[in-house]
Coordinates of C-alpha atoms in Angstrom, one line a residue:
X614 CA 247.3 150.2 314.0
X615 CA 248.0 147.1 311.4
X616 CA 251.9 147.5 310.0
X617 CA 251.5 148.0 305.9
X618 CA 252.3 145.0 304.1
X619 CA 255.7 144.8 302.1
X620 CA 253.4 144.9 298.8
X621 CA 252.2 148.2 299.7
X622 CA 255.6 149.5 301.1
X623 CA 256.6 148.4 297.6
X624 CA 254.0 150.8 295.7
X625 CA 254.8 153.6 297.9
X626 CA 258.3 153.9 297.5
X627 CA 258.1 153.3 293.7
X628 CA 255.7 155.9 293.4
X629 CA 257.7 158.4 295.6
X630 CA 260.7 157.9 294.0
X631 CA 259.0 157.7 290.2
X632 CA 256.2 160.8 291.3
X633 CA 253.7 159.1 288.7
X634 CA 251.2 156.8 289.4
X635 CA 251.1 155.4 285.7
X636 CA 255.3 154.7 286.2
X637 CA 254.7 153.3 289.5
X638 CA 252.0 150.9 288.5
X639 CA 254.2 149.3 285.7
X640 CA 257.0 148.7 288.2
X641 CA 255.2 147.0 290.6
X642 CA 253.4 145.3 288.0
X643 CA 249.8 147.1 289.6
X644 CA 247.2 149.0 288.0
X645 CA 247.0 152.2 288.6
X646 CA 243.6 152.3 290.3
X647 CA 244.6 149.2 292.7
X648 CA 247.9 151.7 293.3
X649 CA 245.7 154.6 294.4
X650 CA 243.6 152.6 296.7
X651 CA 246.8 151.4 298.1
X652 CA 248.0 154.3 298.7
X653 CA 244.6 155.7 300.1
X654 CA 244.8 152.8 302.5
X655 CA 248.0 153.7 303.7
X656 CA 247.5 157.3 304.0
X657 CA 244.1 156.8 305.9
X658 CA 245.6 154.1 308.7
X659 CA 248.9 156.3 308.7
X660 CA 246.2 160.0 309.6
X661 CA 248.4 161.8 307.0
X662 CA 249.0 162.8 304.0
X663 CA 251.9 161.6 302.5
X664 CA 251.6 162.1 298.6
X665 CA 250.2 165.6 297.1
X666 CA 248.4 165.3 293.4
X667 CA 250.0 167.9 290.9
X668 CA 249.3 168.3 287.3
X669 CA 252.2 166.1 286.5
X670 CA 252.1 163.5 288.7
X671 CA 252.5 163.2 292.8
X672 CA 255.3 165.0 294.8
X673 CA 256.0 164.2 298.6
X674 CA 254.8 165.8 301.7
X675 CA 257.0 166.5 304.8
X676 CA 255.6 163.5 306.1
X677 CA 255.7 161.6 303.1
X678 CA 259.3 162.2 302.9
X679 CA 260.1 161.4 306.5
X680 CA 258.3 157.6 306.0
X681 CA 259.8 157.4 302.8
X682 CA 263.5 156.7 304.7
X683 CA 261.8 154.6 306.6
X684 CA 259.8 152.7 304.2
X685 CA 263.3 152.0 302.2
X686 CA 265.4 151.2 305.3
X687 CA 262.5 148.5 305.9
X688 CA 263.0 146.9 302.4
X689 CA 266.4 147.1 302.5
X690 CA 266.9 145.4 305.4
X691 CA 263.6 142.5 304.5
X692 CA 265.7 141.8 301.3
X693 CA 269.7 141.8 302.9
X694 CA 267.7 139.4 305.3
X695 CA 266.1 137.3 302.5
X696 CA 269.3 136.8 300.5
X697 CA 271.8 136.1 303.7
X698 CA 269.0 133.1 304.5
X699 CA 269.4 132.3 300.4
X700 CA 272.9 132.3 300.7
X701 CA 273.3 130.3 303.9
X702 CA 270.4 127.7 302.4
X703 CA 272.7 127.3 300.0
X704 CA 276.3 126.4 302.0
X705 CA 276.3 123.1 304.0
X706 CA 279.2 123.7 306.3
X707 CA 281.1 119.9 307.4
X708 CA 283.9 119.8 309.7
X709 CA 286.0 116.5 309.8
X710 CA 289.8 115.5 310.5
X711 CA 292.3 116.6 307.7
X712 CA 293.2 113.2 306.6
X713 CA 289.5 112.4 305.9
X714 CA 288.9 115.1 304.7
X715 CA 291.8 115.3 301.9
X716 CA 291.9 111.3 301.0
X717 CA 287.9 110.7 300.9
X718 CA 285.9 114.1 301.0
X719 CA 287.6 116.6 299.1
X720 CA 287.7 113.7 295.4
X721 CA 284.2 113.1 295.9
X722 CA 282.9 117.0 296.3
X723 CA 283.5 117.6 292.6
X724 CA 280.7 114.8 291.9
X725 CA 278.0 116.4 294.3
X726 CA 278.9 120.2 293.2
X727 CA 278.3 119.1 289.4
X728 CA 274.6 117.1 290.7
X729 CA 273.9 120.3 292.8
X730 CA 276.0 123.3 291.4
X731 CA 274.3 125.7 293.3
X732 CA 275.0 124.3 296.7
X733 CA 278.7 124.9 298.6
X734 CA 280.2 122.7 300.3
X735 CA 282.6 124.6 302.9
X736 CA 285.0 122.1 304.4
X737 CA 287.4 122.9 307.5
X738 CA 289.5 120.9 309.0
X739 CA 290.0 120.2 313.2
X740 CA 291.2 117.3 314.9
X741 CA 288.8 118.6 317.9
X742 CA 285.3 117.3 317.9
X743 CA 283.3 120.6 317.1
X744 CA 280.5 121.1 318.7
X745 CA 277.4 121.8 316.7
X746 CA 274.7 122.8 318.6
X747 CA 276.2 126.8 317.9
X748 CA 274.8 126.4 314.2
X749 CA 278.7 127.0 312.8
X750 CA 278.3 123.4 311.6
X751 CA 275.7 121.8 309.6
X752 CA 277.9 118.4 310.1
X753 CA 280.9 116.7 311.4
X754 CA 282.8 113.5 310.0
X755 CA 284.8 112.1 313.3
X756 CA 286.5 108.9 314.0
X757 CA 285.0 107.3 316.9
X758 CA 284.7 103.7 318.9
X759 CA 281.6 101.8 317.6
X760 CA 280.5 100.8 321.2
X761 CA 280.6 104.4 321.9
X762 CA 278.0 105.7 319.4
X763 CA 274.8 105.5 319.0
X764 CA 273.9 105.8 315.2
X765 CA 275.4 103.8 312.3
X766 CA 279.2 104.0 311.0
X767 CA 279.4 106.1 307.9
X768 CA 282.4 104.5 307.1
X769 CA 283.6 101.0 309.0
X770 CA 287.5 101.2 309.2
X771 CA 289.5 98.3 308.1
X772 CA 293.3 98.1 309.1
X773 CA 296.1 96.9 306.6
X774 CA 300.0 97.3 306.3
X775 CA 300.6 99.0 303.0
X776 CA 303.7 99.7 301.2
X777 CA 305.3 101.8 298.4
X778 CA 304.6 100.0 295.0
X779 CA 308.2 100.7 294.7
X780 CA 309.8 99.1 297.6
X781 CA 312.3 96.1 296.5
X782 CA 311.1 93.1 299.1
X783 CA 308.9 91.3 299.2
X784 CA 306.3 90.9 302.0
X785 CA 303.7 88.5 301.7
X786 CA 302.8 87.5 305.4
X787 CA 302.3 89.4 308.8
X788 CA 305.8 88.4 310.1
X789 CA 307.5 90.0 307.1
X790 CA 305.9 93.3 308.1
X791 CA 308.3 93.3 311.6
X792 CA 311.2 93.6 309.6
X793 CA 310.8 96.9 308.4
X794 CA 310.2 100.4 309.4
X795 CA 306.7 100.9 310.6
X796 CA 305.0 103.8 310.1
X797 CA 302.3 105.4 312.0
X798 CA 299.7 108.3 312.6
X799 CA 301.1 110.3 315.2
X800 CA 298.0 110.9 317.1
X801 CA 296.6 107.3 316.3
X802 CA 299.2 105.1 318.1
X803 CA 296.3 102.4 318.6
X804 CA 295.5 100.9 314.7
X805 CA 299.1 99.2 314.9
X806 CA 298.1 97.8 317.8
X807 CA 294.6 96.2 316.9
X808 CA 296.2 94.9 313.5
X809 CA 298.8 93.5 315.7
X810 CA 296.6 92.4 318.0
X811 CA 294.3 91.0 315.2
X812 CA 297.1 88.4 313.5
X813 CA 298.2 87.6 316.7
X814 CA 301.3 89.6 317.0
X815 CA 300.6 92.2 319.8
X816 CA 303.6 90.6 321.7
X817 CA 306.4 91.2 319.4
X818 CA 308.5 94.2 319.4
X819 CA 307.4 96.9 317.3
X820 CA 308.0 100.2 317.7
X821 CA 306.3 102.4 314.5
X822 CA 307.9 105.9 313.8
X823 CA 304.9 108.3 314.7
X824 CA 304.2 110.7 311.5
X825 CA 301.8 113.4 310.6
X826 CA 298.8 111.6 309.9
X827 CA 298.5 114.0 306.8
X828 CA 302.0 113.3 305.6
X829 CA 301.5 109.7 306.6
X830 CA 301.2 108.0 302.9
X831 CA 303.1 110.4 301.0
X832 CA 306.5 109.0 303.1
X833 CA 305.1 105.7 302.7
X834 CA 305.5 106.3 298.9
X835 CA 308.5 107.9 299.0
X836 CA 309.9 104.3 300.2
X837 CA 310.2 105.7 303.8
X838 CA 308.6 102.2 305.8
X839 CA 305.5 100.2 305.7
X840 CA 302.5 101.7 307.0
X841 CA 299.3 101.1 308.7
X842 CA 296.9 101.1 306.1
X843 CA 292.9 103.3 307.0
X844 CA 290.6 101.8 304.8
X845 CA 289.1 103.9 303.7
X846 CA 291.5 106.4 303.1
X847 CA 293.9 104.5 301.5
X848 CA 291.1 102.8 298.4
X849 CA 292.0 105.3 296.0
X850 CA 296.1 104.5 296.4
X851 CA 295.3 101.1 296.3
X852 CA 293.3 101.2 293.3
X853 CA 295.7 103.4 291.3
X854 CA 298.6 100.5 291.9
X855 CA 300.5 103.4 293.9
X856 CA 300.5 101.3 297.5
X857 CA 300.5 97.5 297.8
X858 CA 298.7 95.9 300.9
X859 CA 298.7 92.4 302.8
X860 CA 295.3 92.6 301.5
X861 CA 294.7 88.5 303.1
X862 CA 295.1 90.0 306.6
X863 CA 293.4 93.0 306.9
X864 CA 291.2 93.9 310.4
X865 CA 288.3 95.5 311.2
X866 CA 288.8 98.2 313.8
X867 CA 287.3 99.0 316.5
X868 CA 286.4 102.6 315.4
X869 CA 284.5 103.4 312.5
X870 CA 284.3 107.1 310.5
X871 CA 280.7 108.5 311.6
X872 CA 278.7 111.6 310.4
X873 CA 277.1 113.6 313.4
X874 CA 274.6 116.4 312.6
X875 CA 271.2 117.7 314.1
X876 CA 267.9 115.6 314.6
X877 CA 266.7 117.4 312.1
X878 CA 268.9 119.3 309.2
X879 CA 268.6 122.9 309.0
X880 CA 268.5 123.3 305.0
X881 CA 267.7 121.5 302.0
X882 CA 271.1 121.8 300.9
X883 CA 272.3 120.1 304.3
X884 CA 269.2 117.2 303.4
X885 CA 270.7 116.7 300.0
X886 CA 274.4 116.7 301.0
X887 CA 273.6 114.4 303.8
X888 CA 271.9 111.8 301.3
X889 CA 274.7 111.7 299.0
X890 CA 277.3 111.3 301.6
X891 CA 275.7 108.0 302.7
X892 CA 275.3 107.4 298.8
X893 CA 279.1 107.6 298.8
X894 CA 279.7 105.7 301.5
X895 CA 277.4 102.5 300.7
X896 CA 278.7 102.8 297.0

């Protein structure tokens, strides 16, 4: 027996539910002979009768009545299904580290949501690397060693002290840095080392206070120490005159900010969200 298409399913139920032929056809935008034949179709692959012809219009048969839940619990479900795949077309779901997340990401979002205002962006924060072959995540944003990957940075770190716009001395060379408090992401230890390392330092004694990494820059502005500047975390304080930098000495590190998703993106949404990011990025 061939399953009745969702078209026909359609016509029956309107016409059960309407019990005219004339009202059914207008709401399923049919005529009313195609309707009949419909019908007849479904009746004859079915072996019953489902509809009964009365003066004013069609009534339901037992049997008409007991396909008729059925009919409408098939639709039902085809359309729940139909807008859950809408809706999750429409959602491109990232996971990255907070600080990326709060001092890049979530300033930019605004830009793609007004280019694409029916898309979502859902953003959640981990300083585990998700995994992503479970579908939860369409994307992830992680810091990682170059030599270690095998795809392009999306973001190339570059490491610089930085410093309240506020704080009263002056520091114009790496040396002055070692005279003040250093300040430091408390699960990132390392990026005081490379810059060290980079100007030639590595061998003096200095011992940065570990601090939230999300906190980091807001006690750097408070006047708390001198920090080690993420580029690029830190542009959009540097821009706005709110931190100063030993700009002249700043290092490339060794790990870069890199998006990690699927071969092959599940959405369009994910396509176009992916294309802007590296927009972002090489802008």
């Amino acid at each position: 027996m061939h399953l009745p298409s969702t078209r026909t399913l359609q016509a029956f139920v309107a016409t059960a539910r309407l019990g005219s032929l004339a009202a059914a056809s207008a709401s399923v935008a049919m005529s009313v002979p195609a309707l009949s034949r419909r019908l007849a179709g479904l009746e004859r692959e079915l072996g019953v009768r489902l509809l009964e012809r009365v003066p004013r219009g069609v009534v339901l048969t037992s049997a008409g009545d007991d396909y008729l839940a059925h009919a409408v619990a098939v639709l039902d479900r085809l359309q729940a299904a139909a807008a859950e795949l809408k809706r999750d077309a429409a959602v491109v779901r990232v996971t990255t580290i907070p600080a990326f997340a709060t001092r890049w990401l979530l300033p930019r979002l605004p830009a793609f949501s007004a280019r694409h205002p029916g898309i979502e962006v859902d953003v959640r924060t981990s300083i585990a690397f998700e995994r992503l072959d479970d579908g939860q995540y369409d994307f992830a944003i992680r810091l990682a060693l170059d030599h270690e990957m095998a795809t392009d940075p999306l973001l190339p770190i570059h490491l610089l002290p930085v410093w309240s716009a506020a704080h009263p001395r002056a520091i114009t060379c790496p040396e002055d840095v070692l005279r003040h408090q250093l300040l430091g992401p408390d699960h990132r230890p390392e990026f005081w080392q490379e810059w060290l390392r980079g100007v030639e330092l590595e061998g003096q004694a200095a011992r940065p206070r570990a601090i939230d990494a999300l906190l980091l820059y807001e006690q750097t502005l408070s006047g708390a120490g001198v920090a080690i500047g993420i580029e690029p975390l830190i542009s959009g304080l540097l821009r706005d005159g709110r931190l100063h930098a030993l700009t002249a000495h700043r290092q490339r590190s060794a790990r870069s900010f890199f998006l990690v998703g699927p071969a092959e993106t599940r959405s369009r949404a994910a396509r176009l969200f992916r294309a802007w990011l590296w927009s972002e990025a090489q802008g």
